Every structure is written in structure tokens, then in C-alpha cells.
mmCIF file of C-alpha atoms in Angstrom:
data_model
loop_
_atom_site.group_PDB
_atom_site.id
_atom_site.type_symbol
_atom_site.label_atom_id
_atom_site.label_comp_id
_atom_site.label_asym_id
_atom_site.label_seq_id
_atom_site.Cartn_x
_atom_site.Cartn_y
_atom_site.Cartn_z
ATOM 1 C CA UNK A 1 113.470 94.214 132.383
ATOM 2 C CA UNK A 2 110.424 96.393 132.469
ATOM 3 C CA UNK A 3 108.559 96.807 129.247
ATOM 4 C CA UNK A 4 106.792 100.137 129.065
ATOM 5 C CA UNK A 5 103.633 101.052 127.211
ATOM 6 C CA UNK A 6 103.857 101.234 123.426
ATOM 7 C CA UNK A 7 101.166 103.289 121.720
ATOM 8 C CA UNK A 8 100.457 104.829 118.341
ATOM 9 C CA UNK A 9 99.543 108.437 117.628
ATOM 10 C CA UNK A 10 99.148 110.473 114.480
ATOM 11 C CA UNK A 11 101.726 113.189 114.010
ATOM 12 C CA UNK A 12 98.898 115.663 113.416
ATOM 13 C CA UNK A 13 97.505 115.084 116.933
ATOM 14 C CA UNK A 14 98.692 117.038 119.952
ATOM 15 C CA UNK A 15 101.440 115.251 121.904
ATOM 16 C CA UNK A 16 100.333 113.938 125.293
ATOM 17 C CA UNK A 17 102.223 114.331 128.544
ATOM 18 C CA UNK A 18 102.515 110.542 128.907
ATOM 19 C CA UNK A 19 103.834 109.881 125.376
ATOM 20 C CA UNK A 20 107.348 109.211 126.616
ATOM 21 C CA UNK A 21 109.748 108.781 123.703
ATOM 22 C CA UNK A 22 108.098 109.793 120.417
ATOM 23 C CA UNK A 23 109.455 108.082 117.299
ATOM 24 C CA UNK A 24 108.293 108.779 113.754
ATOM 25 C CA UNK A 25 108.050 105.411 111.966
ATOM 26 C CA UNK A 26 107.247 106.652 108.438
ATOM 27 C CA UNK A 27 109.804 106.508 105.628
ATOM 28 C CA UNK A 28 108.530 109.764 104.104
ATOM 29 C CA UNK A 29 108.303 113.010 106.096
ATOM 30 C CA UNK A 30 104.630 113.902 106.788
ATOM 31 C CA UNK A 31 103.101 116.653 104.701
ATOM 32 C CA UNK A 32 102.418 119.979 106.347
ATOM 33 C CA UNK A 33 104.583 119.352 109.420
ATOM 34 C CA UNK A 34 107.675 121.434 110.070
ATOM 35 C CA UNK A 35 110.516 119.401 111.554
ATOM 36 C CA UNK A 36 110.941 121.813 114.454
ATOM 37 C CA UNK A 37 107.225 121.535 115.287
ATOM 38 C CA UNK A 38 106.964 117.743 114.979
ATOM 39 C CA UNK A 39 107.534 116.991 118.678
ATOM 40 C CA UNK A 40 109.397 113.759 117.931
ATOM 41 C CA UNK A 41 112.558 112.468 119.567
ATOM 42 C CA UNK A 42 113.665 110.324 116.622
ATOM 43 C CA UNK A 43 112.821 109.573 113.024
ATOM 44 C CA UNK A 44 113.284 105.831 112.519
ATOM 45 C CA UNK A 45 113.143 105.545 108.721
ATOM 46 C CA UNK A 46 114.961 102.189 108.867
ATOM 47 C CA UNK A 47 112.029 100.502 110.606
ATOM 48 C CA UNK A 48 109.475 101.744 108.053
ATOM 49 C CA UNK A 49 108.251 99.507 105.227
ATOM 50 C CA UNK A 50 110.171 99.686 101.973
ATOM 51 C CA UNK A 51 108.961 102.129 99.352
ATOM 52 C CA UNK A 52 107.918 99.204 97.145
ATOM 53 C CA UNK A 53 105.837 97.595 99.904
ATOM 54 C CA UNK A 54 104.306 100.909 100.949
ATOM 55 C CA UNK A 55 103.260 101.710 97.365
ATOM 56 C CA UNK A 56 101.874 98.195 96.794
ATOM 57 C CA UNK A 57 99.823 98.369 100.014
ATOM 58 C CA UNK A 58 98.442 101.851 99.350
ATOM 59 C CA UNK A 59 96.590 101.685 102.700
ATOM 60 C CA UNK A 60 93.938 99.402 101.220
ATOM 61 C CA UNK A 61 92.501 97.635 104.304
ATOM 62 C CA UNK A 62 91.753 94.442 102.339
ATOM 63 C CA UNK A 63 95.507 94.081 101.725
ATOM 64 C CA UNK A 64 96.482 94.616 105.352
ATOM 65 C CA UNK A 65 96.936 90.963 106.282
ATOM 66 C CA UNK A 66 99.272 90.394 103.340
ATOM 67 C CA UNK A 67 100.980 93.742 104.013
ATOM 68 C CA UNK A 68 101.670 92.685 107.600
ATOM 69 C CA UNK A 69 103.169 89.357 106.475
ATOM 70 C CA UNK A 70 105.416 91.061 103.899
ATOM 71 C CA UNK A 71 106.388 93.777 106.369
ATOM 72 C CA UNK A 72 107.304 91.192 108.998
ATOM 73 C CA UNK A 73 109.504 89.529 106.351
ATOM 74 C CA UNK A 74 111.265 92.860 105.779
ATOM 75 C CA UNK A 75 111.766 93.274 109.520
ATOM 76 C CA UNK A 76 113.275 89.766 109.694
ATOM 77 C CA UNK A 77 116.296 90.942 107.674
ATOM 78 C CA UNK A 78 119.437 92.051 109.482
ATOM 79 C CA UNK A 79 118.650 95.745 108.944
ATOM 80 C CA UNK A 80 115.049 95.221 110.049
ATOM 81 C CA UNK A 81 116.061 93.345 113.196
ATOM 82 C CA UNK A 82 118.539 96.085 114.104
ATOM 83 C CA UNK A 83 115.912 98.801 113.680
ATOM 84 C CA UNK A 84 113.325 96.815 115.654
ATOM 85 C CA UNK A 85 115.834 96.088 118.434
ATOM 86 C CA UNK A 86 116.454 99.818 118.730
ATOM 87 C CA UNK A 87 112.720 100.371 119.329
ATOM 88 C CA UNK A 88 112.753 97.562 121.907
ATOM 89 C CA UNK A 89 115.603 99.304 123.721
ATOM 90 C CA UNK A 90 113.670 102.569 123.757
ATOM 91 C CA UNK A 91 110.569 100.777 125.086
ATOM 92 C CA UNK A 92 112.599 99.409 127.983
ATOM 93 C CA UNK A 93 113.618 102.947 128.985
ATOM 94 C CA UNK A 94 110.263 104.728 128.899
ATOM 95 C CA UNK A 95 106.813 104.737 127.368
ATOM 96 C CA UNK A 96 107.173 104.644 123.593
ATOM 97 C CA UNK A 97 104.852 106.393 121.172
ATOM 98 C CA UNK A 98 105.115 105.385 117.534
ATOM 99 C CA UNK A 99 104.138 108.385 115.455
ATOM 100 C CA UNK A 100 102.759 108.147 111.934
ATOM 101 C CA UNK A 101 100.957 110.336 109.413
ATOM 102 C CA UNK A 102 98.700 107.440 108.415
ATOM 103 C CA UNK A 103 94.988 108.165 108.824
ATOM 104 C CA UNK A 104 94.029 104.571 109.639
ATOM 105 C CA UNK A 105 96.504 103.719 112.388
ATOM 106 C CA UNK A 106 94.885 100.304 112.988
ATOM 107 C CA UNK A 107 95.939 99.273 109.464
ATOM 108 C CA UNK A 108 99.422 100.786 109.480
ATOM 109 C CA UNK A 109 103.031 99.806 109.971
ATOM 110 C CA UNK A 110 102.794 101.398 113.427
ATOM 111 C CA UNK A 111 100.112 98.870 114.416
ATOM 112 C CA UNK A 112 102.324 96.014 113.192
ATOM 113 C CA UNK A 113 105.285 97.412 115.109
ATOM 114 C CA UNK A 114 103.210 97.749 118.270
ATOM 115 C CA UNK A 115 102.269 94.061 118.052
ATOM 116 C CA UNK A 116 105.861 93.033 117.362
ATOM 117 C CA UNK A 117 107.130 95.036 120.316
ATOM 118 C CA UNK A 118 104.617 93.353 122.620
ATOM 119 C CA UNK A 119 105.666 89.852 121.531
ATOM 120 C CA UNK A 120 108.494 88.070 123.332
ATOM 121 C CA UNK A 121 111.540 87.811 121.105
#
């Protein structure tokens, strides 16, 4: 099966013509964005980090390595695997853009998901 491009974009940025399927991967709806103006195809709350993990991490870059390990543990649960498999299915159909409100996308759950989706499973 063909695996299409997986990329990350901020929800506040203009959508691009080559985004393919746009999936919001945040648990909380982004501030200042109306749902009808979000330009997303899906909101995958189930793949987002738990509220507890998100609050602990607080987007502190020094905690990112530990955040990634804990997040991968969450995604190893049955619910996490199901949500991740859904993203894999979408990535087989078309380019997949993981959308997040996070300012630092390189230290976000979207970056972790992008790596996971590029790994053989």
C-alpha cells in the first residue's frame, strides 16, 4: 500500500492545496477558531494526549522527551491503537495533514504522531 505524505500545520495558518485530509489532533478546540472556518475534515480527539499528560507537559521543551515516551504509552492502549490505526488508514488514502493549535509544532503531539505514522507497524 502507498503511504502518502504526513505533515503538520497550525490551525491558524492558511490551508494549502496539497494538504489532503486535514485532521485536528488536539483534545481541546483551538481558541479563536470557528468550527465552520477551521478547514478540517475530522477532529480526532481520541488520538490526542490525555488531559493529565497535556497539563503535566505544559509545552515545556525540556520535558518533550519524557512527554513523547508517556504519550507513546497512551497510544499503546487499545483506544490509542484504534485512533492511531484510523490515522494510518487516512494516510493510505491521501496526503494527511495533522492540524494543531500548538505554537511549537516540533515539540507537540502532532510531531510524535508524524513519527509514529512513518514507522512500520
